[in-house]
Coordinates of C-alpha atoms in Angstrom, one line a residue:
M1 CA 20.3 -188.0 -140.4
T2 CA 20.0 -191.8 -140.2
V3 CA 19.5 -193.8 -143.4
N4 CA 16.8 -196.3 -142.7
G5 CA 17.5 -199.0 -145.2
A6 CA 16.3 -199.8 -148.8
D7 CA 12.7 -198.6 -148.2
D8 CA 14.1 -195.1 -147.4
V9 CA 16.1 -194.8 -150.6
L10 CA 14.8 -193.8 -154.0
L11 CA 16.7 -194.4 -157.3
V12 CA 16.1 -191.5 -159.7
H13 CA 17.1 -191.9 -163.3
G14 CA 17.3 -188.3 -164.5
G15 CA 17.0 -186.4 -167.8
T16 CA 13.3 -187.0 -168.5
P17 CA 11.0 -184.0 -168.5
L18 CA 8.0 -184.2 -166.1
E19 CA 4.8 -184.1 -168.0
G20 CA 1.2 -184.7 -167.0
E21 CA -1.2 -183.9 -164.2
I22 CA -1.1 -184.2 -160.4
R23 CA -3.4 -182.9 -157.6
V24 CA -2.5 -181.0 -154.5
R25 CA -4.9 -181.1 -151.5
G26 CA -5.0 -179.1 -148.3
A27 CA -2.0 -177.1 -147.0
K28 CA 0.4 -178.9 -144.6
N29 CA 0.7 -175.5 -142.8
L30 CA -3.0 -175.4 -142.2
V31 CA -4.6 -178.8 -141.9
P32 CA -2.8 -180.1 -138.7
K33 CA -3.5 -176.8 -137.0
A34 CA -7.2 -176.9 -138.0
M35 CA -7.3 -180.4 -136.5
V36 CA -5.8 -179.1 -133.2
A37 CA -8.5 -176.3 -133.2
A38 CA -11.2 -179.0 -133.1
L39 CA -10.0 -179.7 -129.5
L40 CA -11.5 -176.3 -128.5
G41 CA -15.0 -177.2 -129.6
S42 CA -18.0 -178.6 -127.7
A43 CA -19.3 -180.3 -130.9
P44 CA -17.8 -182.4 -133.7
S45 CA -16.0 -180.7 -136.6
R46 CA -15.6 -181.7 -140.3
L47 CA -12.4 -180.9 -142.1
R48 CA -12.2 -181.5 -145.9
N49 CA -9.4 -181.6 -148.4
V50 CA -7.1 -183.3 -145.9
P51 CA -3.9 -184.7 -147.4
D52 CA -2.5 -188.1 -146.4
I53 CA 0.8 -186.8 -145.0
R54 CA 2.8 -187.7 -141.9
D55 CA 2.1 -184.5 -140.0
V56 CA -1.6 -185.2 -140.3
R57 CA -1.1 -188.8 -139.0
V58 CA 1.0 -187.5 -136.0
V59 CA -1.8 -185.0 -135.0
R60 CA -4.5 -187.6 -135.5
G61 CA -2.6 -189.9 -133.1
L62 CA -2.1 -187.1 -130.5
L63 CA -5.8 -186.2 -130.7
Q64 CA -6.9 -189.8 -130.2
L65 CA -4.5 -190.1 -127.2
H66 CA -6.5 -187.2 -125.7
G67 CA -9.9 -188.8 -126.3
V68 CA -10.8 -187.1 -129.5
T69 CA -12.6 -189.5 -132.0
V70 CA -11.2 -189.1 -135.5
R71 CA -12.8 -190.9 -138.4
P72 CA -13.1 -190.6 -142.1
G73 CA -16.0 -188.5 -143.4
E74 CA -18.3 -189.0 -146.4
E75 CA -16.0 -187.8 -149.1
P76 CA -12.3 -188.7 -149.8
G77 CA -10.0 -186.5 -147.7
E78 CA -12.6 -185.7 -145.1
L79 CA -12.1 -186.1 -141.4
V80 CA -14.7 -185.9 -138.6
L81 CA -13.2 -184.9 -135.3
D82 CA -15.3 -185.3 -132.1
P83 CA -13.9 -183.8 -128.9
S84 CA -16.8 -184.7 -126.7
H85 CA -14.7 -186.8 -124.4
V86 CA -11.3 -185.0 -124.1
E87 CA -9.1 -186.6 -121.4
S88 CA -5.6 -186.7 -120.1
A89 CA -3.1 -188.8 -122.1
N90 CA -0.4 -191.1 -120.7
V91 CA 2.9 -189.3 -120.7
A92 CA 4.7 -192.3 -122.2
D93 CA 2.3 -192.4 -125.1
I94 CA 2.6 -188.7 -125.8
D95 CA 6.4 -189.0 -125.5
A96 CA 6.3 -191.7 -128.2
H97 CA 5.5 -188.9 -130.6
A98 CA 8.5 -186.8 -129.5
G99 CA 10.8 -185.8 -132.3
S100 CA 8.3 -186.5 -135.1
S101 CA 6.7 -183.1 -135.4
R102 CA 6.6 -179.6 -134.0
I103 CA 2.8 -179.5 -133.9
P104 CA 2.5 -180.8 -130.3
I105 CA 3.5 -177.3 -129.0
L106 CA 0.2 -176.0 -130.4
F107 CA -1.8 -178.4 -128.2
C108 CA -0.9 -176.3 -125.1
G109 CA -3.6 -173.7 -125.2
P110 CA -6.5 -176.0 -126.2
L111 CA -5.5 -178.6 -123.5
L112 CA -5.2 -175.9 -120.9
H113 CA -8.7 -174.7 -121.7
R114 CA -10.2 -178.2 -121.8
L115 CA -8.3 -180.0 -119.0
G116 CA -6.5 -177.4 -117.1
H117 CA -3.1 -179.0 -117.8
A118 CA -0.9 -180.2 -120.7
F119 CA 2.3 -182.2 -121.3
I120 CA 4.5 -181.4 -124.3
P121 CA 7.3 -183.7 -125.2
G122 CA 10.5 -182.8 -127.0
L123 CA 9.9 -181.5 -130.5
G124 CA 11.2 -182.4 -133.9
G125 CA 10.9 -180.8 -137.3
C126 CA 13.3 -179.7 -140.0
D127 CA 16.8 -178.5 -139.2
I128 CA 16.8 -175.3 -141.2
G129 CA 17.7 -172.8 -138.4
G130 CA 16.6 -171.6 -135.0
R131 CA 12.9 -171.9 -134.3
P132 CA 13.0 -171.4 -130.5
I133 CA 10.0 -172.8 -128.5
D134 CA 10.8 -170.7 -125.5
F135 CA 8.8 -167.8 -127.0
H136 CA 5.7 -170.2 -127.1
F137 CA 6.1 -170.9 -123.4
E138 CA 6.6 -167.2 -122.6
V139 CA 3.4 -166.4 -124.4
L140 CA 1.5 -169.0 -122.5
R141 CA 2.9 -167.6 -119.2
Q142 CA 1.4 -164.2 -120.3
F143 CA -2.0 -165.9 -120.6
G144 CA -1.6 -167.2 -117.0
A145 CA -0.2 -170.7 -117.5
K146 CA 2.3 -172.2 -115.0
I147 CA 5.1 -174.1 -116.7
E148 CA 7.4 -176.7 -115.2
K149 CA 10.4 -178.1 -117.1
R150 CA 10.8 -181.8 -116.6
E151 CA 13.3 -184.3 -117.9
D152 CA 11.0 -185.6 -120.6
G153 CA 9.3 -182.4 -121.6
Q154 CA 7.2 -179.4 -120.4
Y155 CA 4.3 -179.7 -117.9
L156 CA 1.8 -176.9 -118.0
E157 CA -1.0 -176.0 -115.7
A158 CA -3.8 -173.3 -115.7
P159 CA -4.9 -172.9 -112.1
Q160 CA -7.5 -170.4 -113.3
R161 CA -9.1 -169.4 -116.6
L162 CA -6.4 -168.1 -119.0
R163 CA -6.8 -164.3 -119.5
G164 CA -6.2 -162.1 -122.6
T165 CA -3.0 -160.2 -122.9
K166 CA -1.0 -157.9 -125.1
I167 CA 1.8 -159.5 -127.2
N168 CA 4.3 -158.0 -129.6
L169 CA 6.1 -160.5 -131.7
P170 CA 9.8 -159.6 -132.4
Y171 CA 9.4 -161.3 -135.7
P172 CA 6.1 -162.3 -137.5
S173 CA 6.4 -166.0 -136.7
V174 CA 3.7 -168.3 -138.0
G175 CA 4.0 -170.7 -135.2
A176 CA 3.8 -168.0 -132.5
T177 CA 0.8 -166.5 -134.2
E178 CA -0.9 -169.8 -134.3
Q179 CA -0.2 -170.4 -130.6
V180 CA -1.7 -167.0 -129.7
L181 CA -4.8 -167.6 -131.8
L182 CA -5.5 -171.1 -130.4
T183 CA -5.0 -169.9 -126.8
A184 CA -6.7 -166.5 -127.0
V185 CA -10.1 -167.6 -128.4
L186 CA -11.3 -169.0 -125.1
A187 CA -9.2 -166.7 -122.8
E188 CA -11.0 -164.1 -120.7
G189 CA -11.0 -160.6 -122.2
V190 CA -9.2 -159.2 -125.2
T191 CA -5.9 -160.3 -126.6
E192 CA -4.0 -157.9 -128.9
L193 CA -1.2 -159.5 -131.0
S194 CA 1.1 -157.1 -132.8
N195 CA 3.5 -157.9 -135.7
A196 CA 1.5 -161.1 -136.4
A197 CA 2.1 -163.4 -139.3
V198 CA -0.6 -163.0 -142.0
E199 CA 0.1 -165.9 -144.3
P200 CA -2.9 -167.4 -146.1
E201 CA -2.8 -170.4 -143.8
I202 CA -3.1 -168.1 -140.8
E203 CA -6.2 -166.4 -142.4
D204 CA -7.7 -169.9 -143.1
L205 CA -7.1 -170.9 -139.4
I206 CA -8.9 -167.7 -138.4
C207 CA -11.8 -168.7 -140.7
V208 CA -11.9 -172.1 -138.9
L209 CA -12.0 -170.4 -135.5
Q210 CA -14.6 -167.9 -136.6
K211 CA -16.8 -170.7 -137.8
M212 CA -16.5 -172.2 -134.3
G213 CA -17.7 -168.9 -132.7
A214 CA -14.5 -167.0 -132.1
I215 CA -14.3 -163.2 -132.5
I216 CA -11.1 -162.3 -134.3
A217 CA -10.3 -159.0 -136.1
M218 CA -7.3 -158.5 -138.4
D219 CA -6.0 -155.0 -138.9
T220 CA -3.9 -153.8 -141.9
D221 CA -0.8 -153.2 -139.7
R222 CA -0.3 -156.9 -138.7
T223 CA -2.3 -156.5 -135.6
I224 CA -4.8 -159.2 -134.6
R225 CA -7.4 -158.7 -131.9
I226 CA -9.1 -161.7 -130.3
T227 CA -12.1 -161.2 -128.0
G228 CA -12.4 -164.3 -125.8
V229 CA -15.7 -166.2 -125.7
D230 CA -17.0 -168.7 -123.1
E231 CA -17.6 -171.6 -125.5
L232 CA -16.8 -172.7 -129.1
G233 CA -18.7 -175.2 -131.2
G234 CA -17.6 -177.3 -134.1
Y235 CA -16.8 -176.3 -137.7
T236 CA -17.2 -177.5 -141.3
H237 CA -14.3 -176.4 -143.4
R238 CA -12.5 -177.1 -146.7
A239 CA -8.8 -176.5 -146.2
L240 CA -7.1 -174.1 -148.7
S241 CA -4.8 -175.9 -151.1
D242 CA -1.1 -176.3 -150.5
R243 CA 0.6 -173.4 -152.3
L244 CA 4.0 -174.6 -151.2
E245 CA 3.6 -178.0 -152.7
A246 CA 2.2 -176.5 -155.9
A247 CA 5.2 -174.3 -156.3
S248 CA 7.5 -177.3 -155.7
W249 CA 5.9 -179.1 -158.7
A250 CA 6.1 -175.8 -160.7
S251 CA 9.9 -175.6 -160.1
A252 CA 10.2 -179.3 -161.0
A253 CA 8.5 -178.6 -164.3
L254 CA 10.9 -175.7 -165.0
A255 CA 14.1 -177.5 -164.0
T256 CA 13.3 -180.6 -166.1
E257 CA 12.0 -178.6 -169.1
G258 CA 8.6 -180.2 -168.5
N259 CA 4.9 -179.4 -168.5
V260 CA 2.8 -180.1 -165.3
Y261 CA -0.8 -179.3 -164.6
V262 CA -1.3 -178.8 -160.8
R263 CA -4.9 -179.4 -160.1
G264 CA -5.9 -177.6 -156.9
A265 CA -3.3 -174.8 -157.2
Q266 CA -4.8 -171.4 -156.5
Q267 CA -3.6 -168.1 -158.0
R268 CA -4.5 -165.8 -155.1
S269 CA -2.1 -167.4 -152.6
M270 CA 0.7 -167.9 -155.2
M271 CA 0.8 -164.4 -156.8
T272 CA 4.3 -163.6 -155.6
F273 CA 5.6 -166.9 -156.7
L274 CA 3.9 -166.7 -160.1
N275 CA 5.5 -163.3 -160.8
T276 CA 9.0 -164.7 -160.0
F277 CA 8.3 -167.8 -162.0
R278 CA 7.5 -165.6 -165.0
K279 CA 10.6 -163.4 -164.5
V280 CA 12.8 -166.5 -164.6
G281 CA 11.3 -167.5 -167.9
G282 CA 8.7 -170.1 -166.9
A283 CA 5.2 -170.1 -168.4
F284 CA 1.9 -170.8 -166.6
E285 CA -1.8 -170.8 -167.4
I286 CA -4.5 -170.5 -164.8
D287 CA -8.0 -171.9 -165.0
D288 CA -10.8 -172.6 -162.4
E289 CA -9.4 -176.0 -161.4
G290 CA -5.6 -175.3 -161.2
I291 CA -2.5 -174.0 -162.9
R292 CA -0.4 -175.4 -165.7
F293 CA 3.3 -174.8 -165.4
W294 CA 5.8 -175.4 -168.2
H295 CA 9.2 -174.5 -169.6
P296 CA 8.5 -172.7 -172.9
G297 CA 11.9 -173.3 -174.4
G298 CA 14.9 -171.1 -174.8
Q299 CA 17.1 -169.8 -172.0
L300 CA 16.0 -169.2 -168.4
K301 CA 16.8 -165.8 -167.0
S302 CA 18.9 -165.1 -163.8
I303 CA 17.2 -163.0 -161.1
A304 CA 17.7 -161.4 -157.8
L305 CA 15.5 -163.0 -155.1
E306 CA 14.8 -162.2 -151.5
T307 CA 12.7 -164.4 -149.2
D308 CA 10.3 -162.7 -146.7
V309 CA 7.2 -163.3 -144.7
H310 CA 3.9 -163.1 -146.6
P311 CA 3.1 -161.3 -148.8
G312 CA 6.8 -161.6 -149.8
F313 CA 8.5 -164.6 -151.5
Q314 CA 8.0 -167.5 -149.2
T315 CA 11.1 -169.3 -147.8
D316 CA 9.5 -172.7 -148.6
W317 CA 9.5 -171.7 -152.3
Q318 CA 13.2 -170.8 -152.3
Q319 CA 14.9 -174.2 -152.3
P320 CA 13.0 -175.8 -155.2
L321 CA 13.4 -172.7 -157.3
V322 CA 17.1 -172.6 -156.7
V323 CA 17.4 -175.9 -158.5
A324 CA 15.8 -174.3 -161.6
L325 CA 18.1 -171.3 -161.2
T326 CA 21.1 -173.5 -161.8
Q327 CA 19.8 -173.8 -165.3
A328 CA 19.4 -170.0 -165.8
T329 CA 21.9 -167.9 -167.8
G330 CA 24.0 -165.6 -165.7
L331 CA 24.3 -164.9 -162.0
S332 CA 21.2 -165.2 -159.7
I333 CA 21.3 -163.8 -156.2
V334 CA 19.3 -165.4 -153.4
H335 CA 19.0 -163.6 -150.0
E336 CA 17.3 -165.8 -147.4
T337 CA 15.9 -163.7 -144.6
V338 CA 13.6 -166.2 -142.8
Y339 CA 15.8 -169.1 -141.7
E340 CA 19.5 -168.6 -141.3
S341 CA 20.5 -172.2 -142.3
R342 CA 18.2 -172.8 -145.2
L343 CA 20.9 -172.6 -147.9
G344 CA 23.0 -175.5 -146.6
F345 CA 21.3 -177.8 -149.0
T346 CA 23.2 -176.2 -151.9
S347 CA 26.5 -178.1 -151.1
A348 CA 24.9 -181.2 -152.6
L349 CA 23.9 -179.3 -155.7
N350 CA 27.5 -178.2 -156.1
Q351 CA 28.5 -181.9 -155.9
M352 CA 26.1 -182.5 -158.8
G353 CA 27.8 -179.8 -160.9
A354 CA 26.1 -176.6 -159.9
H355 CA 28.0 -173.4 -159.2
I356 CA 26.6 -171.9 -156.0
Q357 CA 28.6 -169.7 -153.6
L358 CA 27.3 -168.8 -150.2
Y359 CA 28.0 -165.5 -148.4
R360 CA 27.5 -164.1 -144.9
E361 CA 26.6 -160.7 -146.2
C362 CA 23.0 -159.6 -147.2
L363 CA 23.3 -159.7 -151.0
G364 CA 21.0 -158.1 -153.5
G365 CA 18.5 -156.5 -151.2
S366 CA 17.9 -155.0 -147.8
H367 CA 19.8 -155.8 -144.6
C368 CA 18.2 -158.5 -142.5
R369 CA 18.5 -159.8 -139.0
F370 CA 21.1 -162.4 -140.0
G371 CA 23.5 -159.8 -141.7
Q372 CA 25.9 -159.4 -138.8
R373 CA 25.6 -162.8 -137.2
N374 CA 28.0 -165.0 -139.3
F375 CA 25.3 -167.0 -141.1
L376 CA 25.7 -168.2 -144.7
H377 CA 22.4 -166.8 -145.7
S378 CA 23.0 -165.4 -149.2
A379 CA 23.8 -167.3 -152.4
V380 CA 25.1 -166.5 -155.9
V381 CA 24.0 -169.1 -158.4
S382 CA 26.0 -169.2 -161.7
G383 CA 24.4 -170.9 -164.6
P384 CA 23.5 -172.7 -166.7
T385 CA 25.3 -175.8 -165.5
K386 CA 24.9 -179.5 -166.3
L387 CA 23.9 -181.6 -163.3
E388 CA 25.1 -185.1 -162.8
G389 CA 23.5 -187.9 -160.7
A390 CA 24.9 -188.4 -157.2
D391 CA 24.3 -189.9 -153.8
L392 CA 22.1 -187.5 -151.9
V393 CA 21.0 -187.5 -148.2
I394 CA 17.9 -185.5 -147.6
P395 CA 18.5 -182.7 -145.0
D396 CA 14.9 -181.3 -144.5
L397 CA 11.5 -181.3 -146.1
R398 CA 11.9 -178.6 -148.8
G399 CA 15.5 -179.3 -149.3
G400 CA 14.6 -183.0 -149.8
F401 CA 12.1 -182.2 -152.5
S402 CA 14.7 -179.9 -154.1
Y403 CA 17.2 -182.8 -154.2
L404 CA 14.5 -184.8 -156.0
I405 CA 14.1 -182.0 -158.6
A406 CA 17.9 -181.9 -159.0
A407 CA 18.1 -185.7 -159.5
L408 CA 15.2 -185.5 -162.0
A409 CA 17.0 -182.8 -164.0
A410 CA 20.4 -184.4 -163.8
Q411 CA 22.0 -186.8 -166.3
G412 CA 22.5 -190.3 -164.9
T413 CA 21.2 -192.0 -161.8
S414 CA 21.0 -190.6 -158.3
R415 CA 20.4 -192.4 -155.0
V416 CA 18.3 -190.2 -152.7
H417 CA 18.4 -191.3 -149.1
G418 CA 15.9 -190.4 -146.4
I419 CA 12.9 -190.0 -148.7
D420 CA 10.5 -190.7 -145.8
L421 CA 11.1 -187.2 -144.6
I422 CA 9.3 -185.9 -147.8
N423 CA 6.2 -187.7 -146.6
R424 CA 5.8 -185.0 -143.9
G425 CA 4.5 -182.5 -146.5
Y426 CA 4.0 -184.1 -149.9
E427 CA 1.1 -186.5 -150.3
N428 CA 1.9 -189.6 -152.4
F429 CA 4.8 -187.9 -153.9
M430 CA 6.3 -191.1 -155.4
E431 CA 3.0 -192.0 -157.1
K432 CA 2.9 -188.4 -158.5
L433 CA 6.4 -188.7 -159.8
V434 CA 5.4 -191.9 -161.7
E435 CA 2.2 -190.2 -163.0
L436 CA 4.4 -187.5 -164.5
G437 CA 6.7 -189.9 -166.2
A438 CA 9.7 -189.8 -163.9
K439 CA 12.0 -192.8 -164.0
V440 CA 12.2 -193.7 -160.3
E441 CA 12.4 -196.9 -158.4
L442 CA 12.7 -198.2 -154.9
P443 CA 15.6 -200.8 -154.8
G444 CA 14.1 -204.2 -155.3
K445 CA 10.5 -202.8 -155.9
A446 CA 8.6 -201.6 -158.9
L447 CA 6.8 -198.3 -158.9
G448 CA 3.9 -197.5 -161.2

């Protein structure tokens, strides 16, 4: 990645426990998709609990390029989205957003319904393994879209109304499930999606679409049936809280021997994480407003951990928790089954003093789709180890926050480069660090 100067570097003076209270708002993995859903409506929508993160700003810009009016609502974190005058956008303007997010791929279905055509630029996102977009386009072809690959992106047309189809996902991909939902709701006839993702954010998106007038049924076998309707209205919806950000702060509290109250954290969507957090030796207390996470003293315990799709242990929880596992006594085994390259971030932790060995084999659990494909997707973490400050370059969103946790837990000062990437999914994270007593600074600038 490219380091963008002093404003993209954070100095972290480690060794201080995080203590205090922060708030998490709407989920990064729901809010931008709910904003895209507003394109499908014939009336304005109100979305509440919206975080100020870069993915939201990217989608807001793309919506405005297509004629959607986006303005603040009556309460903080509320957006009003009016799609009354959807129009084609200039290709060069759309292309200006290329590389900044993977969300543009989800504009395809709604734009095909509203305009009959769509242009999708090259896509960005975190480099954590293969997330092929070819499947998205294949799904859209099944609905009846015509797709032409051009030098600057993909041009799509729907000569006739899109029609429902039967789709079986080879893997319960969240992005592919979202693509089908956003396309099928206005398609003619019934769409049957097998092996669908059923994450809480998917359920919340279905709630949004149902409020707009969609007919969507979820079966217990990961099958979703969507009966297309002729028209959708607007919605009023409060986004579910970001369980991935909440778990990141929980892991930070554990790794730094701290005590953090995460206002907005919700037990129901975090049950699997909470069980694992307790097995490691962390403590938590739940009330109606949030969850308090803390290190109760004594030794942390090593565990065997395997990531999986919901309701399993989420891959986005893995990286922050691995930092805490470097402080656990014994050998912890981590088997990553969702993204084949998500353990690459551990090399920097080893430079800080951690003892983490990566393996190509499926360790500590069932065999997965990466087992015979030469990917380093299992890790053995030996602890506890003292971490020392280092120069760190952020590789991806969750890995980046994990580096922050490691720097906070380490002795000495770390220089963390590329912190702007963390803004993709963590609202006001530097201000939150200061509120929790972290000793951080931007070179030449004061924080707090």
